[in-house]
Short mmCIF file of C-alpha atoms and ligand atoms in Angstrom, two decimals:
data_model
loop_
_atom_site.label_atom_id
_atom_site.label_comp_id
_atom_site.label_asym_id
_atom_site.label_seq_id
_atom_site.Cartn_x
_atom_site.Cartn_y
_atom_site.Cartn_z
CA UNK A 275 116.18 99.42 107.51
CA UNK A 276 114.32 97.87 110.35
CA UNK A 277 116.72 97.56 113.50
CA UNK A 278 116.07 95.26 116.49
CA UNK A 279 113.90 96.07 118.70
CA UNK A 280 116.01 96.16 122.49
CA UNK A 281 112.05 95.95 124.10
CA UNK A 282 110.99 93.31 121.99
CA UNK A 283 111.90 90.10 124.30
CA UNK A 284 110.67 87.42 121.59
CA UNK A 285 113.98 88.85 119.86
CA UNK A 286 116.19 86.36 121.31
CA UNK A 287 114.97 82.93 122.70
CA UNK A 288 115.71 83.17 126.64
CA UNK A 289 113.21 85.24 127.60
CA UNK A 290 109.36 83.57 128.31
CA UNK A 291 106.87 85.32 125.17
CA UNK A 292 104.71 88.74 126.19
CA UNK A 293 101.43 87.55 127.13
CA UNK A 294 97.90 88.97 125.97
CA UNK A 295 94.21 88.15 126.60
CA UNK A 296 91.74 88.56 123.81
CA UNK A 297 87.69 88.96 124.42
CA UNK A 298 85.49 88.02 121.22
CA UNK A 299 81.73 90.23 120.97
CA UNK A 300 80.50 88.44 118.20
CA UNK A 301 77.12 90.68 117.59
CA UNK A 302 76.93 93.75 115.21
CA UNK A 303 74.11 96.08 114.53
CA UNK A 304 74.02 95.44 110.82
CA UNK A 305 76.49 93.09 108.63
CA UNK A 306 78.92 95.13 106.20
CA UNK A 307 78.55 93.59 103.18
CA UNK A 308 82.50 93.25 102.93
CA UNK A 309 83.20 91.63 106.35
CA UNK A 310 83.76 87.94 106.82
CA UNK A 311 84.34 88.32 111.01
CA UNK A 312 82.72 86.08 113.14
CA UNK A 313 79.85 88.69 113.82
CA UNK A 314 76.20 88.39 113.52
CA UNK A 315 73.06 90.24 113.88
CA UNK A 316 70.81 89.51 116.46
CA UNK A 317 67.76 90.69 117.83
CA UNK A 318 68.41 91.06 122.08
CA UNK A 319 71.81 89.26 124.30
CA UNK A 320 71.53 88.83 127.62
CA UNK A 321 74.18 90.72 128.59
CA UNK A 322 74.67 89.38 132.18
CA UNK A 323 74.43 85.74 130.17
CA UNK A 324 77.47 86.77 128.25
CA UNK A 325 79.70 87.95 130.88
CA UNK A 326 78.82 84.96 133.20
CA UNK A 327 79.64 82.91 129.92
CA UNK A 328 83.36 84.94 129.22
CA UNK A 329 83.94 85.08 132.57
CA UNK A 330 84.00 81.11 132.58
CA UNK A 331 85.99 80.23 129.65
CA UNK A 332 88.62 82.93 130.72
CA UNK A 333 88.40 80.86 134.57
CA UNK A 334 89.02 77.52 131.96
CA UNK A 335 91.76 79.66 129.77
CA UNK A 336 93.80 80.54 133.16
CA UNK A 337 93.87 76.48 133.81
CA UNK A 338 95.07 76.19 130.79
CA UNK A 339 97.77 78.68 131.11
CA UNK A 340 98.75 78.68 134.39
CA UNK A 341 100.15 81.99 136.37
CA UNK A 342 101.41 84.79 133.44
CA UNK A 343 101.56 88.36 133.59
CA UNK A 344 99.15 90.01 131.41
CA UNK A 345 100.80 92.51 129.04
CA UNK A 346 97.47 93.45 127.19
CA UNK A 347 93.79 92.80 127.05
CA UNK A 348 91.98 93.17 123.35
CA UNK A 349 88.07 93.50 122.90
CA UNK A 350 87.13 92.71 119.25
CA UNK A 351 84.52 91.28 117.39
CA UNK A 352 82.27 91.68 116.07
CA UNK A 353 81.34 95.28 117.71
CA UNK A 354 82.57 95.54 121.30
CA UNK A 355 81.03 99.00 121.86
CA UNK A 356 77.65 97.38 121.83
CA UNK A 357 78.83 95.70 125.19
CA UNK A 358 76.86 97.20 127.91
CA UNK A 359 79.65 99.08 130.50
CA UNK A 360 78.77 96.56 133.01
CA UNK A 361 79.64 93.42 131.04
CA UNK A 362 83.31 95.00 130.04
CA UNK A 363 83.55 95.82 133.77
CA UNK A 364 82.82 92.29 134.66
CA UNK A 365 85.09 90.74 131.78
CA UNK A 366 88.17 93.07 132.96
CA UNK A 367 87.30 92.20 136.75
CA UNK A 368 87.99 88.64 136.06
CA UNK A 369 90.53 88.68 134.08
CA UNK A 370 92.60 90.52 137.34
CA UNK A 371 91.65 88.46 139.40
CA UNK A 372 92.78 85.09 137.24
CA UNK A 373 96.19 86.39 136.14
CA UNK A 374 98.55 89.17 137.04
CA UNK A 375 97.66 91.93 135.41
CA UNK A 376 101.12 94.52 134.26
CA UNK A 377 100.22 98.25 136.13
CA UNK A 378 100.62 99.72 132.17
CA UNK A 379 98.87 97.16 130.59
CA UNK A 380 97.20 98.25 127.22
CA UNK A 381 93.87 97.73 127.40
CA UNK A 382 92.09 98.27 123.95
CA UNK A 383 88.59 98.07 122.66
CA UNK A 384 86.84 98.32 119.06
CA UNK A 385 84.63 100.49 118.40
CA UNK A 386 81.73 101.45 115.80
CA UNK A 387 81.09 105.49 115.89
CA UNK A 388 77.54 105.51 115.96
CA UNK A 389 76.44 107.89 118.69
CA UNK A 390 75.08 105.01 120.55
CA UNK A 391 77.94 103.78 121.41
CA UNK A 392 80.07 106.91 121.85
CA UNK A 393 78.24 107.45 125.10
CA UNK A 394 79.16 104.66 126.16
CA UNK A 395 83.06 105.38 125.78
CA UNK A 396 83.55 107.61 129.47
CA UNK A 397 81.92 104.46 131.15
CA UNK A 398 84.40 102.23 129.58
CA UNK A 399 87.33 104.17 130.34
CA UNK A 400 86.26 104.24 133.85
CA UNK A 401 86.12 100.56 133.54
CA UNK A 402 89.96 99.93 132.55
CA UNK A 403 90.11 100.74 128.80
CA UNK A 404 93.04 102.79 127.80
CA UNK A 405 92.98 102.59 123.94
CA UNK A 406 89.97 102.69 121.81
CA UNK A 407 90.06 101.71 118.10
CA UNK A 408 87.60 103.22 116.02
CA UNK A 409 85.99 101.37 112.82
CA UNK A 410 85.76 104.59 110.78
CA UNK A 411 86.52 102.90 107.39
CA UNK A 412 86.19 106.16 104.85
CA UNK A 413 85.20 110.08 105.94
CA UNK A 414 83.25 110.35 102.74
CA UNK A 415 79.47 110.00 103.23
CA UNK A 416 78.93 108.42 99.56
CA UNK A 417 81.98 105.30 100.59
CA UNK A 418 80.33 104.59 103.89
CA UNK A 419 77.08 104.00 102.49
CA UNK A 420 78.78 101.88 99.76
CA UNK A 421 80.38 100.00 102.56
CA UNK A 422 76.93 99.76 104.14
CA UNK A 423 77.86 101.61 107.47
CA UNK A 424 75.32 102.92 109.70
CA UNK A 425 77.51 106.18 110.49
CA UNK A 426 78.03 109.55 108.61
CA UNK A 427 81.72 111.50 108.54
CA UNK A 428 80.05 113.74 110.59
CA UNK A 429 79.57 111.02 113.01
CA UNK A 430 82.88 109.64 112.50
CA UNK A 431 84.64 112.73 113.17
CA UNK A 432 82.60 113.39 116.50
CA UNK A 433 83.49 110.08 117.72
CA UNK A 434 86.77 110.56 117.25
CA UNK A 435 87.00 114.11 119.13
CA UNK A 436 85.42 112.52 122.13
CA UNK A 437 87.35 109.31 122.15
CA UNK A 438 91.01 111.35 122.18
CA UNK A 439 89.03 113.45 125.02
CA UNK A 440 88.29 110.21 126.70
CA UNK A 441 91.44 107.89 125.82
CA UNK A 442 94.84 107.86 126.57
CA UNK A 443 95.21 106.41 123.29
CA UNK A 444 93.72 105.94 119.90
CA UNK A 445 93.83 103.98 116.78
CA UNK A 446 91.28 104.08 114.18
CA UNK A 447 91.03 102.06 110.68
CA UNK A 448 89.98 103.12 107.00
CA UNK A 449 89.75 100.83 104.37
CA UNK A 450 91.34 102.03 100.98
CA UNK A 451 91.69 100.79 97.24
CA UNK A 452 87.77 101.20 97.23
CA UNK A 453 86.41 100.69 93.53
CA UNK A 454 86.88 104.03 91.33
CA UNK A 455 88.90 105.48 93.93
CA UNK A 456 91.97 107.83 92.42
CA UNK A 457 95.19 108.53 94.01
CA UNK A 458 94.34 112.12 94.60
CA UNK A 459 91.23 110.90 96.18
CA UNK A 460 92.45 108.55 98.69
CA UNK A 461 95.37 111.44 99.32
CA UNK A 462 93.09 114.01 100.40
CA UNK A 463 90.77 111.36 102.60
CA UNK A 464 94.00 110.49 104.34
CA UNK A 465 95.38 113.40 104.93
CA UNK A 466 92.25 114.79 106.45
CA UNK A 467 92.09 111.22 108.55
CA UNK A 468 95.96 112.06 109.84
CA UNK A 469 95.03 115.64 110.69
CA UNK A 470 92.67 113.75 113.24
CA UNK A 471 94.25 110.77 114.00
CA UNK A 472 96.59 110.52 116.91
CA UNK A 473 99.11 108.19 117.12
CA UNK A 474 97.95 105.33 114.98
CA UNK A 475 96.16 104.28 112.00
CA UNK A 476 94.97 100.81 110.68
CA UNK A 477 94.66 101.24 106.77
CA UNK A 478 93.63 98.39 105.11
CA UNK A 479 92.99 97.92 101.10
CA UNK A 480 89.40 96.76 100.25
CA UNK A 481 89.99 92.90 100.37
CA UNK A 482 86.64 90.77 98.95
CA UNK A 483 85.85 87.79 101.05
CA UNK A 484 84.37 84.92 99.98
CA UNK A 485 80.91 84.37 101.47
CA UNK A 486 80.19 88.25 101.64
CA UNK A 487 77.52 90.19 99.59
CA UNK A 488 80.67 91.85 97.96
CA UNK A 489 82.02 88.81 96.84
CA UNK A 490 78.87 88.29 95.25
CA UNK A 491 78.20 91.24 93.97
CA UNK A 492 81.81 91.42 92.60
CA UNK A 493 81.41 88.29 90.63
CA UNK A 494 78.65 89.85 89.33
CA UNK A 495 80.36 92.32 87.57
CA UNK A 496 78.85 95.00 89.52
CA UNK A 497 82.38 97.05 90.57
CA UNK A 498 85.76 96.70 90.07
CA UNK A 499 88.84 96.88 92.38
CA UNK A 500 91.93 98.59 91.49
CA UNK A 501 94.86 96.48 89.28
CA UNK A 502 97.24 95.29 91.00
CA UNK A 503 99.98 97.92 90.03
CA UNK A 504 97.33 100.39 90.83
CA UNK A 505 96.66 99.25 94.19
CA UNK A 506 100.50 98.88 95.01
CA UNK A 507 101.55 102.48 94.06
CA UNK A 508 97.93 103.53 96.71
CA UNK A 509 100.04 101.60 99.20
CA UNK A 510 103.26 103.48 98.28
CA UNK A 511 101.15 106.55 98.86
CA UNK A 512 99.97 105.76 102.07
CA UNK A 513 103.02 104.88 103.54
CA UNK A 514 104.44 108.14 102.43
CA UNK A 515 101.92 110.70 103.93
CA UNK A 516 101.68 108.58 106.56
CA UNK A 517 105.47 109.23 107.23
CA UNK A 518 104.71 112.77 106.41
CA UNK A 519 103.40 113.22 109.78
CA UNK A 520 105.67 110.79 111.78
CA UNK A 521 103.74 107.76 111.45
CA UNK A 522 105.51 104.48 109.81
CA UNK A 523 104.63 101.28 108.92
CA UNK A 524 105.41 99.20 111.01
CA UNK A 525 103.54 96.38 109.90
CA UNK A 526 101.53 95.88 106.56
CA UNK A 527 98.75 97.66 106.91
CA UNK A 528 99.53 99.46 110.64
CA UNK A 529 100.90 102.42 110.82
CA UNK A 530 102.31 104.49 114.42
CA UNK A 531 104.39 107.29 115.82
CA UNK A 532 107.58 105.38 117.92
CA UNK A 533 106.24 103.95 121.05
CA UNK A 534 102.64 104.18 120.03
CA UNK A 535 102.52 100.36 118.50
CA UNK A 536 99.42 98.34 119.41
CA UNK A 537 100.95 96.24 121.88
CA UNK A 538 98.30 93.46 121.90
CA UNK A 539 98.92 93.25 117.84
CA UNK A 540 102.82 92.79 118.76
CA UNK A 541 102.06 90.22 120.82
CA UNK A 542 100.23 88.50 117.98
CA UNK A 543 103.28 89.15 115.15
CA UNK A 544 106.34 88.43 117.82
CA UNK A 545 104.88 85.16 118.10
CA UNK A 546 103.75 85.79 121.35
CA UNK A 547 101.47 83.81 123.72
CA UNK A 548 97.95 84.36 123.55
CA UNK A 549 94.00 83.51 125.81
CA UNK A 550 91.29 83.57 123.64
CA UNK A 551 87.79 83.59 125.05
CA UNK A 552 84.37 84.08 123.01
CA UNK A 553 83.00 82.62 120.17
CA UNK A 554 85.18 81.98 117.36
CA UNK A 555 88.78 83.12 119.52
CA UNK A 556 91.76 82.07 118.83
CA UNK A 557 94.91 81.34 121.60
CA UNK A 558 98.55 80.23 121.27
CA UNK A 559 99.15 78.98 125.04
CA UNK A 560 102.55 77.50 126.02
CA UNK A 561 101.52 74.96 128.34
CA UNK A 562 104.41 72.14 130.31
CA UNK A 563 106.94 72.95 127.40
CA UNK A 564 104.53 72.12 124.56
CA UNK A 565 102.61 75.01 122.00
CA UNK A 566 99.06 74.73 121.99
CA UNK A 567 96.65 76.38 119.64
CA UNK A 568 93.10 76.50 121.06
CA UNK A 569 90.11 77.58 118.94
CA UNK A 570 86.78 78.34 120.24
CA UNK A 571 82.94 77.75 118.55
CA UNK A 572 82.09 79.94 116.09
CA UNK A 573 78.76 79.92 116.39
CA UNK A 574 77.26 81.97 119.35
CA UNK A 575 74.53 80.29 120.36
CA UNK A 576 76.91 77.00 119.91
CA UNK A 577 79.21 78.53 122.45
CA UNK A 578 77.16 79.52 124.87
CA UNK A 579 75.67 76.11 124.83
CA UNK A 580 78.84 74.56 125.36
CA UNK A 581 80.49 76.53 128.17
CA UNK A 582 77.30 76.34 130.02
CA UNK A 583 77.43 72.52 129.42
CA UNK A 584 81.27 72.02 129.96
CA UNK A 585 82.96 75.59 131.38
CA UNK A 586 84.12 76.32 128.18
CA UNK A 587 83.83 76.36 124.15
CA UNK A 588 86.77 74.93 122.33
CA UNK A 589 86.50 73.33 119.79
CA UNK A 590 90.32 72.47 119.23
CA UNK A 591 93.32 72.69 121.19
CA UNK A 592 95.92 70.69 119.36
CA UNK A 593 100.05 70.76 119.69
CA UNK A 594 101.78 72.86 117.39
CA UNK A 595 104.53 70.89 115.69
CA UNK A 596 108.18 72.56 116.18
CA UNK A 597 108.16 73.09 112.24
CA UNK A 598 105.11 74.54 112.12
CA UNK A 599 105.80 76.85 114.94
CA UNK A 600 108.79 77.95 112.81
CA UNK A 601 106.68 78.59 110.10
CA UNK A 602 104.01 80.78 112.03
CA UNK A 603 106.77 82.83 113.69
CA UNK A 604 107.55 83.34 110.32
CA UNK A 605 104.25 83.90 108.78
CA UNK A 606 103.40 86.67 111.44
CA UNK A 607 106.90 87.97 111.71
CA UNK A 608 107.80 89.20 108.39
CA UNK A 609 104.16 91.44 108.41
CA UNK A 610 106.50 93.52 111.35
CA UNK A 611 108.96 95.82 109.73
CA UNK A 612 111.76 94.81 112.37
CA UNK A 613 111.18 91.13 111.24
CA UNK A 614 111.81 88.51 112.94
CA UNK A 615 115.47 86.64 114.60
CA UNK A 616 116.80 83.68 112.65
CA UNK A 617 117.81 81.91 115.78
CA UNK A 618 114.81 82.25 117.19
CA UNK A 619 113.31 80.84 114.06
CA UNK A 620 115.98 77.70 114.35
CA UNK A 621 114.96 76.92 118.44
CA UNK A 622 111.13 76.77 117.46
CA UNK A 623 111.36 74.71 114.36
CA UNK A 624 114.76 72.78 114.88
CA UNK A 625 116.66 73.40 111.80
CA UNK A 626 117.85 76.67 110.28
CA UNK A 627 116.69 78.47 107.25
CA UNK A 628 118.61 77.96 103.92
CA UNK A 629 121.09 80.37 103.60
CA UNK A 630 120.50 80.26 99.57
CA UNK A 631 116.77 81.29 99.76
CA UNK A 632 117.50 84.40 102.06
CA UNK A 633 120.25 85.28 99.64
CA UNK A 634 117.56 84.95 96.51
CA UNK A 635 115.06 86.83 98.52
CA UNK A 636 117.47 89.64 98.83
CA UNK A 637 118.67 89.63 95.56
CA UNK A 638 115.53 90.31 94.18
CA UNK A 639 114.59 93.09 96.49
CA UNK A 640 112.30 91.23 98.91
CA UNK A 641 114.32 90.54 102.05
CA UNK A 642 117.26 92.48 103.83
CA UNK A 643 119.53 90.94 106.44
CA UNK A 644 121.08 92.82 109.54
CA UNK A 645 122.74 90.22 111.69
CA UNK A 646 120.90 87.62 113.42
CA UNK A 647 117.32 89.48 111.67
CA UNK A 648 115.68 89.02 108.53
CA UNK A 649 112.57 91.61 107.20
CA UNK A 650 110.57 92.29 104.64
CA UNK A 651 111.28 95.32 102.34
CA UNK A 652 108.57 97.25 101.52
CA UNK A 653 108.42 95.73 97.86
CA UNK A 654 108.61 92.25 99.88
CA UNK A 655 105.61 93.37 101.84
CA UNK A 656 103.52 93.91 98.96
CA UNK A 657 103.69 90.03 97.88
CA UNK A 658 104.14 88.27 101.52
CA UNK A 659 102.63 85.22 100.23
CA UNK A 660 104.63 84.39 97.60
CA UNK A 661 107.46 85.76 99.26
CA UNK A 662 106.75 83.01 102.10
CA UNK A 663 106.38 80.22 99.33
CA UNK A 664 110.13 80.96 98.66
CA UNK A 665 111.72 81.29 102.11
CA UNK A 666 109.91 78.56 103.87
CA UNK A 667 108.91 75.66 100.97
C1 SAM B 295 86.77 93.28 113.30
S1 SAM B 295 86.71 94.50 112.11
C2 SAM B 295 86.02 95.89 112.88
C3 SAM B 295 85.43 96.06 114.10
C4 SAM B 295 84.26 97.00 114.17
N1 SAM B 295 83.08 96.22 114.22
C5 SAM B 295 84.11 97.93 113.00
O1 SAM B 295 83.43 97.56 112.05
O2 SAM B 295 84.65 98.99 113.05
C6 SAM B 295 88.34 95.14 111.97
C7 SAM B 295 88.65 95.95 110.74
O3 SAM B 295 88.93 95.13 109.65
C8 SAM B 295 88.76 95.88 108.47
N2 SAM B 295 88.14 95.01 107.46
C9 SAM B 295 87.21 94.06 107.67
N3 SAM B 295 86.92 93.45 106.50
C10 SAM B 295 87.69 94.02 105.53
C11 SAM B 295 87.82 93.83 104.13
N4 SAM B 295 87.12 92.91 103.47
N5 SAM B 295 88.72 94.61 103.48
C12 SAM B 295 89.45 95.53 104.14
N6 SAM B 295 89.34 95.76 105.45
C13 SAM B 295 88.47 95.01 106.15
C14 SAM B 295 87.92 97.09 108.80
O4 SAM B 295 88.68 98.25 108.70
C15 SAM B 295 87.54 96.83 110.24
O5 SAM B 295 87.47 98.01 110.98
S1 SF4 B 296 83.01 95.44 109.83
FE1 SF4 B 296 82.61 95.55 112.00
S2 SF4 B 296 80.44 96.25 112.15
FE2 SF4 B 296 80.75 95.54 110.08
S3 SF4 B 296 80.05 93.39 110.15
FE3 SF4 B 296 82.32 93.41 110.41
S4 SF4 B 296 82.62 93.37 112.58
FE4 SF4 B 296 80.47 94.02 112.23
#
């Protein structure tokens, strides 16, 4: 039964949304054949060209949003570990000096576990990072290659030592419902991943994108995902030794001890407000009473070009319609087990829900009610789509 969160101030409508800063690294070493990130291989960046260019857009991004206190700051890409120290340094620099940076302000970055980049981890820490998450994906040597990483367990499990040596705090992901992959399988991979995880885990099921060499391959015939049912009772599993030692879901596919949330992510499902600088970044920026959403150039050579030209890269910043605010809220909301506050829903989209459709919803299994705050169940969780169809058409 999710109850409301007292610390979660987008639970009633009074109080001005947390307020985060994401950073976009758009360059990997390799492309995973399952990814469909903004991230591309290149052969040299000009690091100090980068950070002058981030540095910029975040100087256009503070215009935008005025004074705000910032509650976290979120490196992803892309691979952020391949940003030189010097360059995060620089990127974290500016962003105190533009807005008001909270003293416990979670500062996260993502990381690949080649060793490469795991020396880099003490130098980031010195520059502000508290919270690392790792892109482990599978501890099995045979997965990883299938999901064309350029690390070993081995690796994996080194990086992780050092980064809980190095970190206050540490998430890292695996991706599940690989093809072929048995209950008793993933069971045993995740248990060994809890015995070194920390706090918090990102476990997401094997999705295939379209544009990726797996989606390709896949419509080639040349693997299979799980059935549906199959991959449903994997993410019964995983929720279950996850709680096993004290970790719960507290959204879809994230899973943390009390108090050990990602904060930045929070921001993102309480509908909070949002700078995003780099190629391809997203923001939700309240701005003289009205919702903005900006979006960035994907490209990063298009980006580049244009902040250089203009001091910054969007590409859109449009209003948000109150309805369509309602429905975000929504969208992003219901992912959280506490769910989301049905007045708050009314003052951002101007008319209530319908009572009937909540009451269908929970008839069938998919929604509970406490008060003033709707969720998800976990059986609603597993079809949020269609689920969303219902409540909001
Ligand atoms: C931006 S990516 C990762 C950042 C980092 N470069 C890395 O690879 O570790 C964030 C996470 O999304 C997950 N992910 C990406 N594509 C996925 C897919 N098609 N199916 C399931 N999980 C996926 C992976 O677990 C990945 O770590
Ligand atoms: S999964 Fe990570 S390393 Fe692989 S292509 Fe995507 S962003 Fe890059």
């Amino acid at each position: 039964m999710p109850v409301l969160d007292r610390n979660n101030p987008q639970a009633d409508n009074t109080t001005a949304p947390e307020f985060g800063v994401y950073i976009h690294w758009p360059f990997c070493l390799s492309k995973c054949p399952y990814c469909d990130f903004n991230s591309h291989v290149v052969a040299n960046v000009d690091q100090a060209q980068w950070a002058h260019a981030l540095m910029r857009e975040l100087e256009y991004m503070r215009e935008l949003t005025g004074p705000r206190a910032v509650r976290s700051i979120f490196f992803g890409g892309g691979t952020p570990s391949l940003m030189e120290v010097s360059t995060v340094d620089a990127v974290l620099g500016a962003i105190a000096r533009l807005w008001a940076v909270d003293a416990d302000a979670e500062v996260t970055l993502e990381a690949n576990p080649t060793s490469v980049e795991a020396e880099r981890f003490r130098g980031y820490r010195s520059a502000g990072v508290n919270r690392l998450s790792l892109g482990v994906q599978s501890l099995d040597d045979r997965e990883l290659k299938f999901l064309g990483r350029l690390h070993s367990a081995d690796e994996a499990l080194k990086a992780i030592a050092l980064a809980r040596e190095t970190f206050p705090r540490l998430s890292f992901d695996l991706i599940y419902a690989r093809p072929g992959q048995t209950a008793e399988a993933w069971a045993r991979e995740l248990r060994l991943a809890l015995s070194h995880a920390a706090d918090h885990l990102s476990l997401y099921q094997l999705t295939i994108e379209e544009g990726t060499a797996f989606a390709r391959l896949y419509e080639k015939g040349a693997f299979r995902l799980p059935e549906e049912d199959d991959a449903a009772d994997l993410y019964r599993l995983t929720g279950e030794i996850a709680a096993e030692t004290g970790l719960s879901a507290y959204e879809v596919s994230n899973y943390a001890r009390p108090g050990a949330e990602c904060r930045h992510n929070l921001v993102y499902w309480r509908y909070g407000d949002y700078a995003g600088a780099g190629p391809g970044a997203h923001g939700r920026i309240a701005v003289d009473g009205r919702r903005l959403a900006t979006r960035t150039l994907k490209t990063p050579g298009a980006w580049l070009a244009a902040v250089d030209a203009g001091g910054h890269g969007l590409e859109a910043s449009e209003e948000i319609a109150p309805a369509e605010q309602g429905d975000e809220m929504m969208m992003m909301g219901l992912r959280l087990e506490e769910g989301v506050s049905l007045a708050r829903y009314e003052s951002l989209s101007g008319r209530a829900l319908e009572l009937s459709r909540i009451g269908g919803l929970m008839r069938d299994g998919l929604l509970i009610r406490d008060g003033d705050r709707i969720a998800a169940t976990p059986q609603g969780r597993l079809v949020l789509d269609p689920l969303l169809g219902r409540l909001l058409a």
